[in-house]
mmCIF file of C-alpha atoms and ligand atoms in Angstrom:
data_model
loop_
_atom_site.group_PDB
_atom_site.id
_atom_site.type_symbol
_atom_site.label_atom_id
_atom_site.label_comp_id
_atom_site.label_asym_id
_atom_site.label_seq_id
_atom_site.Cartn_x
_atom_site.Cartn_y
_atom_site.Cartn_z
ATOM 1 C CA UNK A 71 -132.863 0.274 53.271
ATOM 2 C CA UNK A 72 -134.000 -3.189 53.752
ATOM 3 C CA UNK A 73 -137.677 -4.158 54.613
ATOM 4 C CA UNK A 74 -138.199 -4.690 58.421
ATOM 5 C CA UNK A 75 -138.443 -8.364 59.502
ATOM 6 C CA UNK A 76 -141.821 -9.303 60.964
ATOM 7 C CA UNK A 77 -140.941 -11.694 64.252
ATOM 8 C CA UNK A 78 -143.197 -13.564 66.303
ATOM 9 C CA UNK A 79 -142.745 -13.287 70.043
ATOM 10 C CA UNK A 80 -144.258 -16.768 71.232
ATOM 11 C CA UNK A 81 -145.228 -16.223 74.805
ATOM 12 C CA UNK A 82 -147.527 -19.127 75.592
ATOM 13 C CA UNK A 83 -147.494 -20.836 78.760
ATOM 14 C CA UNK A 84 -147.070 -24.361 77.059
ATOM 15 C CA UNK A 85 -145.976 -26.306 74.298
ATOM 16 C CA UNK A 86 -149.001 -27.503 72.396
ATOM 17 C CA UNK A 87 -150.677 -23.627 72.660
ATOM 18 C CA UNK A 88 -147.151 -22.342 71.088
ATOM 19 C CA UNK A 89 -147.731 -24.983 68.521
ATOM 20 C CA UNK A 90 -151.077 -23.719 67.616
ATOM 21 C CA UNK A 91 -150.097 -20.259 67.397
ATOM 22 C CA UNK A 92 -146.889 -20.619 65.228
ATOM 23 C CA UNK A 93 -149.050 -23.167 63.066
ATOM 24 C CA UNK A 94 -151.332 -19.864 61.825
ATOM 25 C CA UNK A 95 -148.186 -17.970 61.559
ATOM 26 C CA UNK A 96 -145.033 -19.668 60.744
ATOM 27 C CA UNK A 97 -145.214 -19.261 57.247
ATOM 28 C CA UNK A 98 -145.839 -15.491 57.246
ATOM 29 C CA UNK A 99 -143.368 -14.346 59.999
ATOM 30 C CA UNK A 100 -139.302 -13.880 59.365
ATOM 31 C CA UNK A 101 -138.256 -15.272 62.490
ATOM 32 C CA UNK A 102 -139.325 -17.384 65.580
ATOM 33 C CA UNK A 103 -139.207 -15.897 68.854
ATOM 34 C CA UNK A 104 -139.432 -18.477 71.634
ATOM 35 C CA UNK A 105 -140.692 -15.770 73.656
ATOM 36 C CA UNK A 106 -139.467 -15.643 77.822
ATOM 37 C CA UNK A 107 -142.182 -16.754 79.495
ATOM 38 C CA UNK A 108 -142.166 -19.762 77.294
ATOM 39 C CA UNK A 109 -138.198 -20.170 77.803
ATOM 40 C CA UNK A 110 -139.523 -20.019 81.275
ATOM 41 C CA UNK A 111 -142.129 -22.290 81.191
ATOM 42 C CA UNK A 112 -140.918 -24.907 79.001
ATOM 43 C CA UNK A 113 -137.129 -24.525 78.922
ATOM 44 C CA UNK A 114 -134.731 -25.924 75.957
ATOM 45 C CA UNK A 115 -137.626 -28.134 74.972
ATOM 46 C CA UNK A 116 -139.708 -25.632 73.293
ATOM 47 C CA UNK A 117 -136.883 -24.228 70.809
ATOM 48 C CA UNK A 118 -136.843 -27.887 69.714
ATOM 49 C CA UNK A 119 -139.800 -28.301 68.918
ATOM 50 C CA UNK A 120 -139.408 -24.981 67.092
ATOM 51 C CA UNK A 121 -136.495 -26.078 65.273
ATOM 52 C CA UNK A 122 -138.377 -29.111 64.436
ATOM 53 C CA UNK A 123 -141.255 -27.652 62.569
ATOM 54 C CA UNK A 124 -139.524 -24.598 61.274
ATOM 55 C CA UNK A 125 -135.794 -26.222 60.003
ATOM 56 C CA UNK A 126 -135.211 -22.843 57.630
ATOM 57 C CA UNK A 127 -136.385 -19.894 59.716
ATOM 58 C CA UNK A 128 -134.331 -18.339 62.054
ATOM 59 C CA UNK A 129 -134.954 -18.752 66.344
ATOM 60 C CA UNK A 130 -134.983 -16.319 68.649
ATOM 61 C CA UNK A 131 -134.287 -17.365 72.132
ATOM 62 C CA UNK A 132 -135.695 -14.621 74.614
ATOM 63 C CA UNK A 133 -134.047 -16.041 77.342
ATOM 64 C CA UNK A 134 -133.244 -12.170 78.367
ATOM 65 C CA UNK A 135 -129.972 -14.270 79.753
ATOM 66 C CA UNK A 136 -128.472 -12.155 82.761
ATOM 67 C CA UNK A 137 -125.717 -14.402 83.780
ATOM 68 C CA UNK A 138 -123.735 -17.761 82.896
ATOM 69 C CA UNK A 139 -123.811 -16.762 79.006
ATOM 70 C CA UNK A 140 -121.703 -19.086 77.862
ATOM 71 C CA UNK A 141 -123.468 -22.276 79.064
ATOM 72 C CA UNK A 142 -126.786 -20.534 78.848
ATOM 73 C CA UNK A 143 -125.845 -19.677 74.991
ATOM 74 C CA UNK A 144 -124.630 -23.181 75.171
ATOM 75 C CA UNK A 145 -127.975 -24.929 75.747
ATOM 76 C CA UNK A 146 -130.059 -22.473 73.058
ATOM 77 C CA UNK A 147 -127.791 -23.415 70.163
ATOM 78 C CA UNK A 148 -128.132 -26.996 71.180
ATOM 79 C CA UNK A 149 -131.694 -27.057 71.413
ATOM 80 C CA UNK A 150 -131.794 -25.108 67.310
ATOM 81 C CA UNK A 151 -131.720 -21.571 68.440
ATOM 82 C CA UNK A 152 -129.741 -19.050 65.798
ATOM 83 C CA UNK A 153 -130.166 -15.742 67.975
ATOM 84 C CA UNK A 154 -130.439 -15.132 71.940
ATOM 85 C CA UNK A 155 -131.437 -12.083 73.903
ATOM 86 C CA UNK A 156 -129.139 -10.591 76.892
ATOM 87 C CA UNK A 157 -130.973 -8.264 79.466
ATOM 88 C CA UNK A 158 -128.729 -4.473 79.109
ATOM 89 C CA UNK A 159 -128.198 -5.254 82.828
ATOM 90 C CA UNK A 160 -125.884 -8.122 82.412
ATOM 91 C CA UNK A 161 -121.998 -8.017 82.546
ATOM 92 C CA UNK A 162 -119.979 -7.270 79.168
ATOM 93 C CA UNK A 163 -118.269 -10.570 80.361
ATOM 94 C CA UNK A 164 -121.573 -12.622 80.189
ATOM 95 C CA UNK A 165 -122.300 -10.772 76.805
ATOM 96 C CA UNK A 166 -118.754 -11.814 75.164
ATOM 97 C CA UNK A 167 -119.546 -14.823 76.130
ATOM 98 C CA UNK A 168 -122.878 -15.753 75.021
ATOM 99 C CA UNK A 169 -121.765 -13.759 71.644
ATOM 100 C CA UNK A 170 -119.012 -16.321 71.227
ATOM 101 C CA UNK A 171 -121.787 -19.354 71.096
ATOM 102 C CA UNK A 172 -124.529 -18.105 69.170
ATOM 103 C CA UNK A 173 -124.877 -16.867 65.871
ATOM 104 C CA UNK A 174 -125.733 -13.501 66.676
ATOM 105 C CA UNK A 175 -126.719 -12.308 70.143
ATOM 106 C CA UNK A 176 -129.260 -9.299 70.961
ATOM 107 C CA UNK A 177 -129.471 -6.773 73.864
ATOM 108 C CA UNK A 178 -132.660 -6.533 75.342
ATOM 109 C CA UNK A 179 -132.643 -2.764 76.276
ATOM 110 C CA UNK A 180 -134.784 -1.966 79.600
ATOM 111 C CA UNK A 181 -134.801 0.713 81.848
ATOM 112 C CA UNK A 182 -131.685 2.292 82.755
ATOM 113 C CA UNK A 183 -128.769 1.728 79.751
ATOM 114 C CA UNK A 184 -126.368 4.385 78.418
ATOM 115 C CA UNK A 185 -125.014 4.709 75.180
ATOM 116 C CA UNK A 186 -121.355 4.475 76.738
ATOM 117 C CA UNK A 187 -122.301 0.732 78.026
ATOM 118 C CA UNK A 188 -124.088 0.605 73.825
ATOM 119 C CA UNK A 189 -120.475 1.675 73.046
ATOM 120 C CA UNK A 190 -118.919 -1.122 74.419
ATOM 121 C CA UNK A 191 -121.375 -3.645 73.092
ATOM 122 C CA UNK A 192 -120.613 -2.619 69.621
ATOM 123 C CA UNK A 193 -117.053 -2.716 70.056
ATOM 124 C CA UNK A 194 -117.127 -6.260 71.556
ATOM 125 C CA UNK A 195 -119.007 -7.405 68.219
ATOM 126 C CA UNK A 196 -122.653 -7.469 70.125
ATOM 127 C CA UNK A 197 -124.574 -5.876 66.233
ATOM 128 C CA UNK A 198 -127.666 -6.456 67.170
ATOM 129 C CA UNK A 199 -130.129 -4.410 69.916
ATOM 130 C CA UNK A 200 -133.648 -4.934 71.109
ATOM 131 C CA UNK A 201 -135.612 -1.502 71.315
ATOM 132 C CA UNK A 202 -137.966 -2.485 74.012
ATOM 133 C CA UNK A 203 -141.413 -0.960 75.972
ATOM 134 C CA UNK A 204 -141.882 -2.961 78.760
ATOM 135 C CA UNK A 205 -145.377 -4.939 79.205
ATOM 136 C CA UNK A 206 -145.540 -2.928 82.752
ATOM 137 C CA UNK A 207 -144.771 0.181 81.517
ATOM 138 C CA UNK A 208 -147.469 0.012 78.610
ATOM 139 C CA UNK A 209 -150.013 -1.146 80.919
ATOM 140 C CA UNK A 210 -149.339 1.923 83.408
ATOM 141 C CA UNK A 211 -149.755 4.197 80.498
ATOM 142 C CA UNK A 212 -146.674 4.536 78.573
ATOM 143 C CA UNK A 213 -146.982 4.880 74.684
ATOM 144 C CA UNK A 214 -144.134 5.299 71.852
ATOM 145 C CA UNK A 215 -143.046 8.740 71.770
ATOM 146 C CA UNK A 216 -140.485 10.947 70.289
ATOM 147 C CA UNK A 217 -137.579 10.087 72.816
ATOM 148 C CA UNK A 218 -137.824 6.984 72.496
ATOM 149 C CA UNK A 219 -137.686 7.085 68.198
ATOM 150 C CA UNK A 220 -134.752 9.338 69.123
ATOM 151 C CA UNK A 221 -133.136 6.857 71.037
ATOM 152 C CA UNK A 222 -133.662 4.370 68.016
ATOM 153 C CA UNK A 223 -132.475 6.786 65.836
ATOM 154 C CA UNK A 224 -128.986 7.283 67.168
ATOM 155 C CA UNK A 225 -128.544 3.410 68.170
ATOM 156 C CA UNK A 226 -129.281 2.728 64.295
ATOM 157 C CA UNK A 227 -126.546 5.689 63.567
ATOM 158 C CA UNK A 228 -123.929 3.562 65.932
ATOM 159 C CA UNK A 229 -124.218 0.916 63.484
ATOM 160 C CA UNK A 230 -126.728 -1.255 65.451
ATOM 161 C CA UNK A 231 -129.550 -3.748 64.008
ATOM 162 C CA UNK A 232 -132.132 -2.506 66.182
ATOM 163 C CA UNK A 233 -135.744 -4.477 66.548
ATOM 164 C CA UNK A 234 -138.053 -2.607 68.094
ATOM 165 C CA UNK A 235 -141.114 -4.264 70.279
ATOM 166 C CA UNK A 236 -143.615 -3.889 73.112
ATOM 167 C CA UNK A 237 -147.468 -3.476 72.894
ATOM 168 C CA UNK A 238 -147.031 -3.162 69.032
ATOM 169 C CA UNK A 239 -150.638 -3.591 66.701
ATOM 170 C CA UNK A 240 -150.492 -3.025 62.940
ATOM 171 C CA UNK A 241 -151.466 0.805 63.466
ATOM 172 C CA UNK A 242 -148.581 1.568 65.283
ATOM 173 C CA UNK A 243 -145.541 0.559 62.329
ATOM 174 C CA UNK A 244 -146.051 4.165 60.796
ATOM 175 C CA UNK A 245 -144.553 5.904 63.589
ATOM 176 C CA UNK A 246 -141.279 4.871 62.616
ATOM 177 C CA UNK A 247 -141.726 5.481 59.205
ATOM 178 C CA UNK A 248 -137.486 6.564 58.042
ATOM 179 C CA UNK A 249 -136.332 4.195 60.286
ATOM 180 C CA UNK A 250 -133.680 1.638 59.508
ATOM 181 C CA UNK A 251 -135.709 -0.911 61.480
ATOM 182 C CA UNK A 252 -134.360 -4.456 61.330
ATOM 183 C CA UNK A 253 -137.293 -6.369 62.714
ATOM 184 C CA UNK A 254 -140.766 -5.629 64.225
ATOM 185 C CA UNK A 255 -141.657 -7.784 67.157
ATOM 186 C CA UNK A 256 -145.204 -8.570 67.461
ATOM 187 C CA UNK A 257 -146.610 -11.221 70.331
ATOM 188 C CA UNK A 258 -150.283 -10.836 71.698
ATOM 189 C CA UNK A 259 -151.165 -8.885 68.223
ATOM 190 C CA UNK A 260 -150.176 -11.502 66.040
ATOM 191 C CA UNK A 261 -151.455 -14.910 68.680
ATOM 192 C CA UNK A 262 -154.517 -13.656 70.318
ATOM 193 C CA UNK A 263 -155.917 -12.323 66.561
ATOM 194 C CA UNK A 264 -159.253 -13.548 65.733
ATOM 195 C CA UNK A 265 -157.658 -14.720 62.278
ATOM 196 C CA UNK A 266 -153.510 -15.071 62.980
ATOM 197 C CA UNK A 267 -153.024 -15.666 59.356
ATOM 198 C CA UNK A 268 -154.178 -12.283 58.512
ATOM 199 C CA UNK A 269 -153.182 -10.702 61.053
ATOM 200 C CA UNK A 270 -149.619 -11.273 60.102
ATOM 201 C CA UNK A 271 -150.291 -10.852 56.004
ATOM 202 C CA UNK A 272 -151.528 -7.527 57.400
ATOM 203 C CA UNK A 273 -148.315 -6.495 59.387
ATOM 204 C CA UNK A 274 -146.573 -7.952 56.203
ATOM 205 C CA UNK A 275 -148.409 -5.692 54.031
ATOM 206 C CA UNK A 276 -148.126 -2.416 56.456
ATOM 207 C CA UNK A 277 -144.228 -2.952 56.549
ATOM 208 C CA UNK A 278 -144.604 -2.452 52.765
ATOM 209 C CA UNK A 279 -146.608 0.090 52.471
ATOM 210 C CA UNK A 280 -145.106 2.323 55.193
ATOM 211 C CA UNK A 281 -140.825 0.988 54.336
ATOM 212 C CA UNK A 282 -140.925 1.019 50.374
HETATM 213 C C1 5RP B 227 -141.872 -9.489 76.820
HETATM 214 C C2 5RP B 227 -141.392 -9.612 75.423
HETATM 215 C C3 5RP B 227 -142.422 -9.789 74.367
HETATM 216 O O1 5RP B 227 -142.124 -10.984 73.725
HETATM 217 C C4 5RP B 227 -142.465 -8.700 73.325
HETATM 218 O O2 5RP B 227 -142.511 -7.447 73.910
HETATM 219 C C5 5RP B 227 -143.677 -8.844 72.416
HETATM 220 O O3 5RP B 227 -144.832 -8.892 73.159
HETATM 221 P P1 5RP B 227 -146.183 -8.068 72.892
HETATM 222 O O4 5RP B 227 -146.252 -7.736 71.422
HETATM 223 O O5 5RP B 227 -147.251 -9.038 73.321
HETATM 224 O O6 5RP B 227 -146.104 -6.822 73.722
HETATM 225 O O7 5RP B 227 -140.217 -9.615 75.158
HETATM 226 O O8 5RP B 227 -140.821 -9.469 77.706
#
């Protein structure tokens, strides 16, 4: 079993503060998430500026893409993106065909999926899924729990790369300890640190300790 990635989720509200944050952090992290709200804020313009500092590390795009996947997939590969995100909700149509552009595409899983649709993801080549507790759900009161590890569990058994994110803090990694976890996903833990740098060298270091 491979050691989990660590991946930034960058969601600034500009540029230059995305900048500043992947400065501390670039170095440490496996991969580059221009996060949504900075897709959304900034379009194509912040992966290239990404791409620009960061020429060997792989980009995310979490455009959480529900529709026109081709062209959408299109304009993130231009711009230096490797990876995009679809939303579960989308069509297997606009999933074939952002998976035809990029490198390697990821379903962002929200509310209501099935593991028929996961099924059919995995059969049209989609390998990679995004295990996902929503910023609104965490805030009303929601916290990891065994369903959801279950859930992870048997995507991981379909043969999915599954990345697992939302609310996530250096304490919480342990819990899924035996998990074939591809990539941790870490945003306001890792950016609004008092220290950045070692806040990632400390995710680094609990990945380590809790995977090997
Ligand atoms: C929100 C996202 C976030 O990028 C991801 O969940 C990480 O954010 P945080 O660690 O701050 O919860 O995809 O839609």
């Amino acid at each position: 079993m491979a050691l989990p990635k660590l991946q930034v989720a960058l969601d600034n509200n500009t540029i230059p503060s995305a900048i500043k944050s992947i400065k501390a952090l670039g170095d440490i992290v496996d991969i580059i998430e221009v996060g949504t709200i900075l897709c959304l804020a900034e379009g194509s313009e912040a992966i290239k500026v990404m791409r620009a500092l960061y020429p060997d590390k792989i980009i995310l795009a979490d455009t959480k893409c529900a529709d026109a996947g081709k062209t959408v997939a299109q304009n993130c590969r231009d711009a230096g993106a490797n990876w995009m995100t679809v939303i579960c909700s989308a069509s297997i149509e606009t999933m074939i065909a952002a998976n035809n552009v990029v490198e390697e595409l990821q379903v962002e899983l929200y509310g209501d999926w099935t593991f028929e649709q996961a099924a059919l993801w995995y059969q049209s080549n989609i390998k990679q899924v995004v295990y996902h507790q929503s910023r609104d759900a965490l805030l009303s009161g929601k916290t990891w729990d065994d369903s959801d590890l279950e859930k992870i569990k048997r995507l991981i058994e379909m043969g999915f790369r599954v990345s697992v994110t939302g609310g996530l803090d250096v304490n919480t990694i342990k819990l899924f300890k035996g998990l074939d976890v591809e990539a941790f996903i870490a945003g306001r833990s890792l950016r609004d640190a008092e220290d950045s740098k070692q806040a990632a060298i400390g995710f680094k270091q609990e990945i380590q300790r809790v995977f090997s």
